[in-house]
Structures are given as C-alpha cells and as structure tokens.
Amino acid sequence: MPTHLSSTENRHDQEYPSRENALHDILMNAPIGFSTATPGGKLLSANPALARMLGYDSPEDLIASDPDIAVRLHAATTEEHSKIADGPQNDNAREFRVARKDGTIIWVSGKTGILRDAEGRISHTQSFTTDITDRKRMEAELEAREKNTSMLVGSLPGMAFRRRNDAELDMEYVSDGCLGLTGYSAEELLHSKRLSFTDLILPEYRHDVRKKWTEGIQKLAPVQLEFEIMTADGQPKWVWEVGIPVQGQNGGIGTLEGLIVDITPRKLAEKNSLLREKALELAAVTSLELLLEPDLEQSMPRVLARLGQGTDTDRVYVFKNQPRTESDTVLTSQLYEWARPGIPTQIDNPNLQNLPMNDLTPRWLAEMRAGRSIRGLVRDFPADEKQILEPQGIISILVVPIQLHGTLWGFLGFDSVRAPRPWTPIEEHVLNIVSASLGAAIARRQAQEELASSNRTLMTILDSLPVDVYVADLTSYRILFMNQYIKDSFGRDCTGELCHEAFNHESTPCGHCTNGRLLDEHGRTQGVIAWECFNPVTGKWYRNFDQVIPWTDGRLVRIEIAMDLSDRKRAEEEILRARDLAEAANCAKSEFLANMSHEIRTPLNGVMGMLQLLQLTKLDPIQEDYTDTAIHSCNRLVRLLTDILDLSRIEAGKLSIQSAPLELSEVLRQTGDLFSPTAREKGLALRFRIDQSIPRQLLGDATRLQQVLGNMVGNSLKFTPAGSVTVEASLLPALHDGQCRVLFSVADSGIGIPDDKLGSLFQPFSQVTEGFTRSYQGAGLGLSICKRLVSFMGGNISVISELAVGTTMYFSVTFAMGAEKAESVPARESFFAPALDGLSVLMAEDDHFSGILGVKLLGAFGATVKHVQNGKQALEALANEPFDLVLMDVQMPVMDGVEATRSIRLGLVGDQVKNIPIIAMTSYAMDGDREKFLDAGMNAYVAKPVDIKDLMHAISQMLLREGAKKPIKTKTGP
C-alpha cells in the first residue's frame, strides 16, 4: 500500500519501510477518521475511528456496506484532484454532511491529500475526517441566541449601552432606543466629535455617576443610579441607569454594559406624592385632633393654626349656619378664626355675623348645599360677593362646605390676602377632609349630648326592671353598672368590684363565665348567649342572657340580665318527680300485665287444651256445641288479653312496627278466610276489592295491618244484622320517593253510630252502647288500638256513619316499596295433623296441668312424650335418652327454658343433640318475646293457650327440617 502522506512527494522511499509501517499504524489507531481510496473512488482502507463515526462495527463493515463513501470523503473526480494538486485547497478542510449507517446525518470536516507513484500518476488519496456535529449545533444555537439577543435589545425600554472603562466612560455602543431617550441618534452619540452621552449628563450628577461606576468596577458588582440628562429639545429628563462591569480576555474590566430608561414620570409622581403626603399628613393630624379631642372649643384654635401654617395661608375660619324654618332663610356667622401675624382678623367684624346667605350669597348657598366648593380670585366673582370679600382684603379664596347628617351646617375657608394664589386640588382635598372631620366632630358632640341624655333614661329603665342587670368589663371583669334590683338581691352596690368576687365569692373568673365566648377570633360579637346556673350566694337558680354591647365610653362590655328561676326549677323538680313516679307506675303496670298475662294464659292453656282433647273424642251434637262455645269463650278471653297488652305497650312506647316484605292481596285474602265463616253464619256478604295499580310487593308490618283490618271487619260483622261488609284498598299519591300510600275502607250496612258518640269512638274502653242493656259484647279497646297502630304505620284514621244506614271506616298506611318476586307467598294450608307415630318428644313444663295436656294431646297423635318440670331436668333427660323434638316452656324453676336452650346449642349436653328442634311453648306473648326466644336458639314459637292447629303446624315445620329422624305421614285433623 502506498504510504506517501504529502501531495508534493511522489517517490517511493525504499529506505524507510519500518518508518512507513509505524506511521500507518499510528494513522489506523488515530482518534480521528482516516481512510484511503483509489482515484476512481473506491475505498481501500479506513481506521476504526472512522467506522465508529459513521456507525459501523468495524472498518471492514464500512468498506463492504457503503461503497460510495469514498466519493463523499475523498475528492474523487479528476477535476477535484486537480484542484487539490494545484492548492491552496489542499490545505483547507471541507465541511459537509454525511449519512451514518442508521440514516442520521452528521457534519464532518475533511482534508484530502494525493499520493503519486514513481511516474507521477495519482496512486491513491488519503482523507482525514473529523465529526463537527456538536460544533455546528453550537454555532447554530449561538447564531439563534445572537438573533434573539438583538431582538430583545431592540424591544427593551430605553437605551441599551456598552461603555468603555476609561476616564470619560465613553459609549462604544448604544441601541436604537437612544433616539427616544435623548433625542439624538446612535450615530450622533458615538461618532460625533462635539457630542457624547457624558455631555448630556447634568454637571451636578457627573461626579456621582463616575463614583458609582468606579465602586462597581472595584467590587465587580452591579451598578444602579438615577440622574438627570439634557435632551436634544433642551428639556431635562430623569433617567435610571443599571449595568454591570464586564471582564475582558485579560481578566481586567474591559466594558460596562447595561440599560438606561426614562423615569421622569415616576419622579414627577414622587414629587407630587410627597406634596400630597405632606398635605394628607396635615389633614390627618388636624382630623385626628378633631375626632379625639372631646372639647371642640379647645381643639378648634389649634386645628385652624396648624392648617394655616401648613398651607402658608393668610387666614383660616369657620362659619356656622342658622336656618330659620319659618322663612326658609339661612343666616351664617363666623364662629372661629386664625390669622397669620400681620393679617387683620375678622372674628369681631359685625358684618360677618348673621349674614343672610339667601340674599347676599345665593350662589354659595346653592353650590355648598350640592357639596361643591367655592374657589378663585375675588376679582372674578360677582359684584354682590365682591362687596363682602374685598373689604376684608381677600385676593383669593377657597371655601368648602361642612355637612352634618346630609345638611349644610356651615363652611370652612382659606383666604389669601398677601398675593393672588391659585388653589391646588390637593389643598382643596385637604380642606374637604378637615371639613368632613369637623362635621364628624360636631356630630359626635351632639351625639354625646344625646347619648348622655339617653344613658340617663336607660339607667332609669334598667333600675325599674324586676330582673338582675349588671355590666362588666370584658377584660378586667370589673363591674361598671348594677341596677337597683340586683343591688337589692345582693344587699349592696358592688360597682367597681370584680364580678366573680362580688357575685360568687371566687378569686378567679367563674368556670361558666361567657367572656371568652361572646366574641369570635376576629373580634366580632357572637350574639346572645343564654345559660342557667345556681348561685350559692343567693341560693337561687338564674336564667342568664349575656351579650356584648358598646359602653358609654365606646369600649365593649358584657351586659348580663339574670331572671330568677327558683320557682320554675322547683316546679320542674316536682314535674320530674311526678314523671318518675308515673314511669315507675307504668313499668309496674306493664310488669303486672305481663305477669297477669302469663298467669292467666297458663291455666287457660289447660282449659283450652282439655277442651281440644275433648273435641278429639266422640261427642254427641250437644256436647260438641258446648265444647265449641267454651273454646270460643277462651278465644275471646285471649283476644282481650292481647288487646290489653297491646294498649299497655302503646302507652309505654314499646310497641314497634316491623318492615318486612308483604303482599297486600295475601293480607286481604287471609282476613277474608278468617271472617268468612262468621259472615256466612250471619248471612252477610263479605267483599274484598283491591286497586290493581297498587304494587304487588311492599314493605310493612303484615301482622299489625291484619290486626287493624281484623278489628274493623269484626266490628262491622258484629254490628251489621243484614246486608254486606265491603273492604277496599285504593292507591294514594306518595308523599316521598320510594313510598306507597294506600287508603283502606271498611263499609257496612249496619246499625250506624250516633253523632254524639263519634268523638269518643277511639278512646280506650269506650263503647257506643253502655249500661246493663248492651246488645253487643266487647271491652272497647279495639278501635283505640287501631288508631294508634295506624299512626305508627304513617297514616291516619276517620269514620263516616249514619244511624240505620251504616258505617264506613277509613284509614291510610304508608308502605315502603319492595322488590318484585317471581313467586307469591304461599297461603297457609288447611289444618293437617301429622302422624307422630314413633316420634319421641321431650316436654319441659313446670305447670302440672299443661304437662298432662301435652302428654295426652301429642299421645293422641301417636307421639311418645316425656314430661320434665324444669330446664335442668330437660338437660339430664337429653343426656340420657334420645329424643326427636323438644317442647320448651320459658319460665320454669331451677333453670328456665332460655338458659336450657343455650346450653343445648353450646353442646353442653352433647354434640348429638346440639341441633335438635326446639319449640318454645310459653305464656310470654308480648311484643318482642318471640324474637327473643328465637335469638336464644329456639326454632319455633307457640303462645299459650296453645291452639292445637298452631302446635301441629309448628311440629310439621320442624319435622320437615334437615335432620328430622322420622318420615312424615299426615292425616286430616278433626
């Protein structure tokens, strides 16, 4: 391979092969790209640096993959070679873009050299290539920054500059903004021999400018300064200069660069602001004295003197108007005056007293009533006004109105006597402020006089009130006022003492003190705080009303009005004692009724049980009639007990309304099934109608609804000798979303109700027919209970009746909407007594007769019954013998049924009987008893006196449960 590196050297030196090889190795391992190519543009060799630069893994990969690369890196044409050979391009680098292997473009700088053979022909070329992409990017960014900088400088307010760090701080660059700032162009300021920017600086500022820049250069710190320049039009202008010293290449400060902007408007505003501040300070000081000094007569001379001296005025004065309502005339008189020494005073001038403004100065009166001032040179005023002003020596005048409660009270005036004076707006503004303060001070004095009179009236009123009233400071707790009533209550006047010491004999503020609660965190009043307390000093109860009010001196204080509640408290205590006694009596009554219910139901259970057993035997018709009559009487007694218990629960507030899914049609059907036999027996038509628009599924208490319907239907059947009873249910508009209101009516063609009895129809124990000749039986509790149940179910009840025509009872009930179900609630089937053959039953019952009844009744259906008398015996029996079912009484000696059930469910008797069916058979029939027993672990509930149908139904359900031991065979009951 040729290794000639010079374009002018064309001999092949055989004497230094090792040297050429060494040079070739150096080039191949150089950090810049190196390559050789044939004159025709074919790449012969490349070093790794070039391959990496162009994105190839190796030089061989580069040569094989990109055959055209030599054309771009080497001057491959004859014309280009001749140019290189002719120089000087052979010493210059070419900059061009080239594509890498992945397609990205990079900038490179390349130098190409020619090597010749012994005959002087071009044997090959060699090229050195450097990646200059980063440099090119930085150059582009620099160009963009310079362009942006130029645009930024052009948009800056004022003039950007660069000063030389010389004795004169001459400008070597200024932006185009110099024309607007100085009136001179950049050419004039930079290249004119007769003018420089330094010449524009007013002489008194030049030393300070040089001093500030010198300090900035020494400290290498930014410089800010303000000075005045003279512009081209001969007008001075305030400017603000800000700049920084810039270091040169040698490390010294070469230039000073910055910005100069026009601040003349700001300076003028500052000057005017300073004058305004002085004027407003004068107005504030004088106004403050007027507002704080209680004696206006003392403060007025000082105020007028301060106004005159502060505004360099010759005379300051106040006139007061005296309106005469009978003639609509306004007389004005000079009241106060201050005059500069040497200026004649006019306070004693009789011509300035009782001047009729309507006649002499009507313009003044109209302008000042409108709130406007009078100002100007007297020579320009109307003749009638000049006749009054010129004798006083007034050349210029400024007068502003003094308003009091929207009425022209008088006016405040400035006189210039020594020379003509144009009054500035700020001077007029100062006078307006002072006149307003003067009006406020005058109003305050009048208010103080009125307040003093009002306070005297208030104190008289407070002293006459028959309640305790006192006022105390919010911070110090010191008593400021006590009315006569509280003085009499405590036997002395405690004014000046601390309230907690005087009224409660406490050394620190009382725990119930409201001082900390009467104001919020922002100091705003919280209104009235009412509270009660007992005062041990007077031995009385008080109802207190505390509030923050402003006191006569303006500070906030607490006023407390205390009313003696001792009599009311004693009455409340009596009421509470009476309530407690009533509640105790009510509880005793409820407990008595519960016990009586239990004690009556237990023997009644024996009676009904024996009667039902008797019905299972063969009876002749007369005996069957006697038995049916006895059972019917027992059922009447049970209903009476239920009504009495319901009334008791209602009065005690313990009756609850359940919310469970129900179908209204099913409730009505069951009611019809219950009363159809009675209707057929009396020959009455019993009809039920239901509005089809009523939703099928509702949420409510079906039991209580059926109780109301049953009572009303039963009454209608009882009091209707002939005709019909019709029950209807109609949809009413809902009051709220998710609710359904239904109107029920029970109409009969019975005997009717007299008008004088309608008022007491829903009272407990009230009946339409009274005395010893009543035709209908009943305790008079049903409708009273119905009314309260309807109220609990979100409705009301009413009645329409006419004697010998009939009665219609109306009541509404509010239900919640329920989700629709695919299947209806199945109706209870007719009574079927299960065949209990082989069924082993354990009966826990402490009552001897109820035990005999259970043994005989279940025995009649084939069951084997073991009777024990308490819960402990029941556990022992279960532990020793197998049983299929347990009938559990609740109230028993030794161990009650609830405790026994829990023991069974906990497995204390053994896991084999842990899940045995248990039916509660008890005389506890009050609201909530059933749920209580089921929660204890019992599976079903039958109330005493036991109806054989209810008991057999409960047993059937238990035998159908998973785990029943015997298959069920049924037979129709008697």
Short mmCIF file of N, CA and C in Angstrom, two decimals, residues 95-213:
data_model
loop_
_atom_site.label_atom_id
_atom_site.label_comp_id
_atom_site.label_asym_id
_atom_site.label_seq_id
_atom_site.Cartn_x
_atom_site.Cartn_y
_atom_site.Cartn_z
N GLU A 95 -16.08 21.16 4.83
CA GLU A 95 -17.14 20.85 5.79
C GLU A 95 -18.39 20.44 5.02
N PHE A 96 -18.89 19.28 5.31
CA PHE A 96 -20.04 18.77 4.59
C PHE A 96 -20.78 17.79 5.49
N ARG A 97 -22.00 17.43 5.08
CA ARG A 97 -22.83 16.49 5.82
C ARG A 97 -22.75 15.12 5.18
N VAL A 98 -22.81 14.11 6.03
CA VAL A 98 -22.72 12.75 5.56
C VAL A 98 -23.70 11.90 6.37
N ALA A 99 -24.24 10.85 5.70
CA ALA A 99 -25.21 9.98 6.37
C ALA A 99 -24.50 8.83 7.07
N ARG A 100 -24.90 8.55 8.30
CA ARG A 100 -24.37 7.40 9.03
C ARG A 100 -25.13 6.14 8.59
N LYS A 101 -24.72 5.01 9.13
CA LYS A 101 -25.32 3.73 8.75
C LYS A 101 -26.82 3.71 9.09
N ASP A 102 -27.22 4.31 10.26
CA ASP A 102 -28.63 4.28 10.67
C ASP A 102 -29.46 5.37 10.01
N GLY A 103 -28.86 6.15 9.06
CA GLY A 103 -29.60 7.17 8.34
C GLY A 103 -29.50 8.55 8.93
N THR A 104 -28.99 8.69 10.15
CA THR A 104 -28.84 10.01 10.74
C THR A 104 -27.74 10.79 10.03
N ILE A 105 -27.87 12.09 10.01
CA ILE A 105 -26.94 12.97 9.30
C ILE A 105 -26.01 13.62 10.33
N ILE A 106 -24.72 13.64 10.02
CA ILE A 106 -23.74 14.33 10.86
C ILE A 106 -22.92 15.28 10.01
N TRP A 107 -22.40 16.29 10.66
CA TRP A 107 -21.46 17.22 10.00
C TRP A 107 -20.04 16.73 10.23
N VAL A 108 -19.22 16.76 9.14
CA VAL A 108 -17.81 16.37 9.27
C VAL A 108 -16.93 17.41 8.59
N SER A 109 -15.68 17.44 9.03
CA SER A 109 -14.65 18.28 8.41
C SER A 109 -13.59 17.34 7.83
N GLY A 110 -13.30 17.46 6.54
CA GLY A 110 -12.35 16.53 5.92
C GLY A 110 -11.24 17.23 5.14
N LYS A 111 -10.03 16.67 5.23
CA LYS A 111 -8.88 17.12 4.45
C LYS A 111 -8.40 15.94 3.61
N THR A 112 -8.24 16.19 2.32
CA THR A 112 -7.85 15.12 1.40
C THR A 112 -6.47 15.40 0.84
N GLY A 113 -5.58 14.39 0.82
CA GLY A 113 -4.23 14.51 0.24
C GLY A 113 -4.04 13.50 -0.89
N ILE A 114 -3.14 13.81 -1.83
CA ILE A 114 -2.89 12.95 -3.01
C ILE A 114 -1.51 12.31 -2.89
N LEU A 115 -1.44 11.02 -3.18
CA LEU A 115 -0.17 10.28 -3.23
C LEU A 115 0.07 9.82 -4.68
N ARG A 116 1.32 10.00 -5.15
CA ARG A 116 1.65 9.68 -6.55
C ARG A 116 2.67 8.55 -6.57
N ASP A 117 2.68 7.86 -7.72
CA ASP A 117 3.67 6.80 -7.87
C ASP A 117 4.93 7.36 -8.49
N ALA A 118 5.85 6.46 -8.92
CA ALA A 118 7.15 6.90 -9.43
C ALA A 118 7.01 7.68 -10.73
N GLU A 119 5.96 7.44 -11.49
CA GLU A 119 5.76 8.15 -12.75
C GLU A 119 4.99 9.45 -12.54
N GLY A 120 4.63 9.74 -11.34
CA GLY A 120 3.92 10.99 -11.06
C GLY A 120 2.42 10.89 -11.20
N ARG A 121 1.93 9.65 -11.42
CA ARG A 121 0.48 9.47 -11.51
C ARG A 121 -0.11 9.36 -10.09
N ILE A 122 -1.34 9.71 -9.98
CA ILE A 122 -2.04 9.60 -8.68
C ILE A 122 -2.27 8.13 -8.41
N SER A 123 -1.63 7.68 -7.36
CA SER A 123 -1.80 6.27 -7.00
C SER A 123 -3.02 6.07 -6.10
N HIS A 124 -3.24 6.97 -5.16
CA HIS A 124 -4.41 6.92 -4.29
C HIS A 124 -4.52 8.22 -3.51
N THR A 125 -5.62 8.41 -2.83
CA THR A 125 -5.83 9.60 -1.98
C THR A 125 -6.01 9.14 -0.54
N GLN A 126 -5.71 10.04 0.34
CA GLN A 126 -5.95 9.78 1.76
C GLN A 126 -6.72 10.94 2.36
N SER A 127 -7.62 10.64 3.32
CA SER A 127 -8.50 11.68 3.87
C SER A 127 -8.53 11.57 5.40
N PHE A 128 -8.48 12.73 6.03
CA PHE A 128 -8.63 12.84 7.48
C PHE A 128 -10.01 13.47 7.76
N THR A 129 -10.84 12.78 8.55
CA THR A 129 -12.24 13.21 8.77
C THR A 129 -12.49 13.40 10.27
N THR A 130 -13.07 14.54 10.60
CA THR A 130 -13.39 14.87 12.00
C THR A 130 -14.89 15.15 12.12
N ASP A 131 -15.58 14.58 13.18
CA ASP A 131 -17.01 14.83 13.45
C ASP A 131 -17.16 16.22 14.07
N ILE A 132 -17.82 17.13 13.36
CA ILE A 132 -18.01 18.50 13.85
C ILE A 132 -19.49 18.78 14.10
N THR A 133 -20.29 17.73 14.30
CA THR A 133 -21.75 17.92 14.51
C THR A 133 -22.02 18.80 15.72
N ASP A 134 -21.35 18.52 16.84
CA ASP A 134 -21.58 19.32 18.06
C ASP A 134 -21.20 20.77 17.82
N ARG A 135 -20.08 20.99 17.10
CA ARG A 135 -19.67 22.38 16.86
C ARG A 135 -20.70 23.09 16.00
N LYS A 136 -21.19 22.40 14.96
CA LYS A 136 -22.18 23.01 14.09
C LYS A 136 -23.47 23.35 14.87
N ARG A 137 -23.88 22.44 15.79
CA ARG A 137 -25.08 22.70 16.58
C ARG A 137 -24.88 23.92 17.48
N MET A 138 -23.68 24.00 18.10
CA MET A 138 -23.41 25.15 18.96
C MET A 138 -23.35 26.45 18.16
N GLU A 139 -22.82 26.38 16.95
CA GLU A 139 -22.79 27.58 16.12
C GLU A 139 -24.20 28.03 15.78
N ALA A 140 -25.08 27.04 15.47
CA ALA A 140 -26.47 27.39 15.16
C ALA A 140 -27.17 27.99 16.38
N GLU A 141 -26.91 27.37 17.55
CA GLU A 141 -27.53 27.91 18.77
C GLU A 141 -27.01 29.30 19.07
N LEU A 142 -25.70 29.51 18.86
CA LEU A 142 -25.11 30.82 19.11
C LEU A 142 -25.72 31.85 18.17
N GLU A 143 -25.89 31.47 16.92
CA GLU A 143 -26.49 32.40 15.96
C GLU A 143 -27.91 32.76 16.36
N ALA A 144 -28.66 31.70 16.82
CA ALA A 144 -30.04 31.97 17.24
C ALA A 144 -30.07 32.86 18.48
N ARG A 145 -29.11 32.59 19.41
CA ARG A 145 -29.08 33.44 20.62
C ARG A 145 -28.74 34.88 20.27
N GLU A 146 -27.78 35.04 19.37
CA GLU A 146 -27.41 36.41 18.99
C GLU A 146 -28.58 37.12 18.32
N LYS A 147 -29.33 36.34 17.52
CA LYS A 147 -30.50 36.93 16.86
C LYS A 147 -31.55 37.31 17.90
N ASN A 148 -31.79 36.40 18.86
CA ASN A 148 -32.77 36.69 19.92
C ASN A 148 -32.32 37.85 20.78
N THR A 149 -30.98 37.89 21.05
CA THR A 149 -30.45 38.99 21.86
C THR A 149 -30.67 40.31 21.16
N SER A 150 -30.43 40.32 19.86
CA SER A 150 -30.63 41.55 19.10
C SER A 150 -32.09 41.98 19.16
N MET A 151 -32.99 40.99 19.01
CA MET A 151 -34.42 41.32 19.08
C MET A 151 -34.79 41.80 20.48
N LEU A 152 -34.21 41.15 21.52
CA LEU A 152 -34.52 41.54 22.88
C LEU A 152 -34.05 42.95 23.18
N VAL A 153 -32.82 43.26 22.73
CA VAL A 153 -32.28 44.61 22.97
C VAL A 153 -33.14 45.64 22.27
N GLY A 154 -33.59 45.29 21.06
CA GLY A 154 -34.42 46.23 20.32
C GLY A 154 -35.76 46.46 20.99
N SER A 155 -36.25 45.47 21.76
CA SER A 155 -37.56 45.60 22.41
C SER A 155 -37.48 46.18 23.81
N LEU A 156 -36.25 46.33 24.32
CA LEU A 156 -36.12 46.86 25.68
C LEU A 156 -36.55 48.31 25.74
N PRO A 157 -37.17 48.73 26.85
CA PRO A 157 -37.47 50.17 27.01
C PRO A 157 -36.17 50.93 27.23
N GLY A 158 -36.11 52.11 26.70
CA GLY A 158 -34.91 52.91 26.93
C GLY A 158 -33.78 52.54 25.97
N MET A 159 -32.57 52.67 26.47
CA MET A 159 -31.38 52.53 25.63
C MET A 159 -30.42 51.54 26.27
N ALA A 160 -30.08 50.44 25.51
CA ALA A 160 -29.02 49.54 25.95
C ALA A 160 -27.68 50.16 25.56
N PHE A 161 -26.65 49.92 26.37
CA PHE A 161 -25.36 50.59 26.10
C PHE A 161 -24.21 49.67 26.48
N ARG A 162 -23.04 50.05 25.96
CA ARG A 162 -21.76 49.47 26.39
C ARG A 162 -20.75 50.62 26.47
N ARG A 163 -20.28 50.87 27.69
CA ARG A 163 -19.30 51.95 27.93
C ARG A 163 -17.88 51.36 27.91
N ARG A 164 -16.96 52.22 27.57
CA ARG A 164 -15.55 51.84 27.72
C ARG A 164 -15.11 52.17 29.14
N ASN A 165 -14.27 51.35 29.66
CA ASN A 165 -13.74 51.60 31.01
C ASN A 165 -12.56 52.56 30.90
N ASP A 166 -12.90 53.83 30.63
CA ASP A 166 -11.86 54.86 30.54
C ASP A 166 -12.26 56.02 31.43
N ALA A 167 -11.48 57.06 31.36
CA ALA A 167 -11.71 58.20 32.26
C ALA A 167 -13.05 58.87 31.99
N GLU A 168 -13.50 58.87 30.72
CA GLU A 168 -14.73 59.57 30.37
C GLU A 168 -15.95 58.64 30.34
N LEU A 169 -15.71 57.34 30.50
CA LEU A 169 -16.82 56.36 30.40
C LEU A 169 -17.59 56.54 29.11
N ASP A 170 -16.85 56.75 28.00
CA ASP A 170 -17.50 57.00 26.72
C ASP A 170 -18.23 55.75 26.24
N MET A 171 -19.29 56.00 25.48
CA MET A 171 -20.08 54.91 24.92
C MET A 171 -19.40 54.39 23.65
N GLU A 172 -19.33 53.08 23.53
CA GLU A 172 -18.87 52.49 22.28
C GLU A 172 -20.02 51.77 21.57
N TYR A 173 -21.18 51.60 22.28
CA TYR A 173 -22.36 51.05 21.64
C TYR A 173 -23.59 51.56 22.37
N VAL A 174 -24.60 51.97 21.60
CA VAL A 174 -25.92 52.30 22.14
C VAL A 174 -26.96 51.71 21.21
N SER A 175 -28.08 51.30 21.77
CA SER A 175 -29.15 50.73 20.95
C SER A 175 -29.96 51.85 20.31
N ASP A 176 -30.89 51.44 19.43
CA ASP A 176 -31.71 52.43 18.72
C ASP A 176 -32.61 53.21 19.66
N GLY A 177 -32.79 52.70 20.89
CA GLY A 177 -33.63 53.41 21.83
C GLY A 177 -33.06 54.74 22.28
N CYS A 178 -31.83 55.04 21.89
CA CYS A 178 -31.22 56.31 22.33
C CYS A 178 -31.95 57.50 21.75
N LEU A 179 -32.55 57.35 20.55
CA LEU A 179 -33.24 58.47 19.92
C LEU A 179 -34.45 58.90 20.74
N GLY A 180 -35.22 57.92 21.19
CA GLY A 180 -36.38 58.26 22.01
C GLY A 180 -36.01 58.76 23.39
N LEU A 181 -34.88 58.30 23.89
CA LEU A 181 -34.46 58.71 25.24
C LEU A 181 -33.84 60.09 25.26
N THR A 182 -32.94 60.36 24.28
CA THR A 182 -32.15 61.61 24.33
C THR A 182 -32.52 62.59 23.24
N GLY A 183 -33.15 62.10 22.18
CA GLY A 183 -33.39 62.96 21.02
C GLY A 183 -32.24 62.91 20.02
N TYR A 184 -31.17 62.20 20.33
CA TYR A 184 -30.01 62.06 19.45
C TYR A 184 -29.96 60.62 18.94
N SER A 185 -29.45 60.45 17.69
CA SER A 185 -29.30 59.13 17.13
C SER A 185 -28.03 58.48 17.66
N ALA A 186 -27.92 57.17 17.41
CA ALA A 186 -26.72 56.45 17.84
C ALA A 186 -25.49 56.99 17.12
N GLU A 187 -25.66 57.35 15.85
CA GLU A 187 -24.53 57.90 15.08
C GLU A 187 -24.01 59.18 15.71
N GLU A 188 -24.94 60.04 16.15
CA GLU A 188 -24.52 61.32 16.75
C GLU A 188 -23.80 61.10 18.08
N LEU A 189 -24.28 60.15 18.88
CA LEU A 189 -23.68 59.94 20.20
C LEU A 189 -22.36 59.20 20.13
N LEU A 190 -22.15 58.37 19.10
CA LEU A 190 -20.96 57.52 19.06
C LEU A 190 -19.85 58.12 18.20
N HIS A 191 -20.19 58.85 17.16
CA HIS A 191 -19.16 59.25 16.18
C HIS A 191 -19.03 60.76 16.02
N SER A 192 -19.84 61.50 16.77
CA SER A 192 -19.70 62.97 16.69
C SER A 192 -18.60 63.42 17.64
N LYS A 193 -17.69 64.25 17.09
CA LYS A 193 -16.56 64.71 17.91
C LYS A 193 -16.98 65.81 18.89
N ARG A 194 -18.12 66.44 18.64
CA ARG A 194 -18.54 67.55 19.51
C ARG A 194 -19.52 67.14 20.59
N LEU A 195 -19.99 65.84 20.56
CA LEU A 195 -21.04 65.43 21.48
C LEU A 195 -20.83 63.98 21.90
N SER A 196 -21.03 63.72 23.21
CA SER A 196 -21.03 62.35 23.74
C SER A 196 -22.16 62.24 24.77
N PHE A 197 -22.46 61.02 25.14
CA PHE A 197 -23.52 60.85 26.13
C PHE A 197 -23.15 61.49 27.47
N THR A 198 -21.89 61.45 27.81
CA THR A 198 -21.45 62.06 29.07
C THR A 198 -21.78 63.54 29.09
N ASP A 199 -21.72 64.18 27.90
CA ASP A 199 -22.04 65.61 27.84
C ASP A 199 -23.51 65.88 28.16
N LEU A 200 -24.37 64.86 27.96
CA LEU A 200 -25.79 65.07 28.24
C LEU A 200 -26.11 65.02 29.73
N ILE A 201 -25.24 64.41 30.53
CA ILE A 201 -25.47 64.31 31.98
C ILE A 201 -25.29 65.69 32.59
N LEU A 202 -26.27 66.13 33.38
CA LEU A 202 -26.14 67.44 34.02
C LEU A 202 -24.92 67.45 34.92
N PRO A 203 -24.20 68.57 34.96
CA PRO A 203 -22.89 68.63 35.65
C PRO A 203 -22.95 68.15 37.10
N GLU A 204 -24.05 68.45 37.80
CA GLU A 204 -24.10 68.10 39.21
C GLU A 204 -24.18 66.59 39.46
N TYR A 205 -24.41 65.79 38.39
CA TYR A 205 -24.54 64.34 38.56
C TYR A 205 -23.33 63.57 38.03
N ARG A 206 -22.43 64.25 37.23
CA ARG A 206 -21.36 63.53 36.55
C ARG A 206 -20.40 62.88 37.54
N HIS A 207 -20.04 63.59 38.58
CA HIS A 207 -19.12 63.02 39.57
C HIS A 207 -19.72 61.79 40.23
N ASP A 208 -21.01 61.86 40.54
CA ASP A 208 -21.66 60.73 41.21
C ASP A 208 -21.74 59.51 40.29
N VAL A 209 -21.96 59.76 38.97
CA VAL A 209 -22.01 58.65 38.03
C VAL A 209 -20.65 57.95 37.97
N ARG A 210 -19.55 58.77 37.85
CA ARG A 210 -18.22 58.18 37.80
C ARG A 210 -17.88 57.44 39.09
N LYS A 211 -18.31 57.98 40.23
CA LYS A 211 -18.02 57.36 41.53
C LYS A 211 -18.74 56.01 41.65
N LYS A 212 -20.00 55.97 41.24
CA LYS A 212 -20.76 54.72 41.35
C LYS A 212 -20.15 53.64 40.47
N TRP A 213 -19.74 54.00 39.24
CA TRP A 213 -19.16 53.01 38.34
C TRP A 213 -17.79 52.55 38.85
#
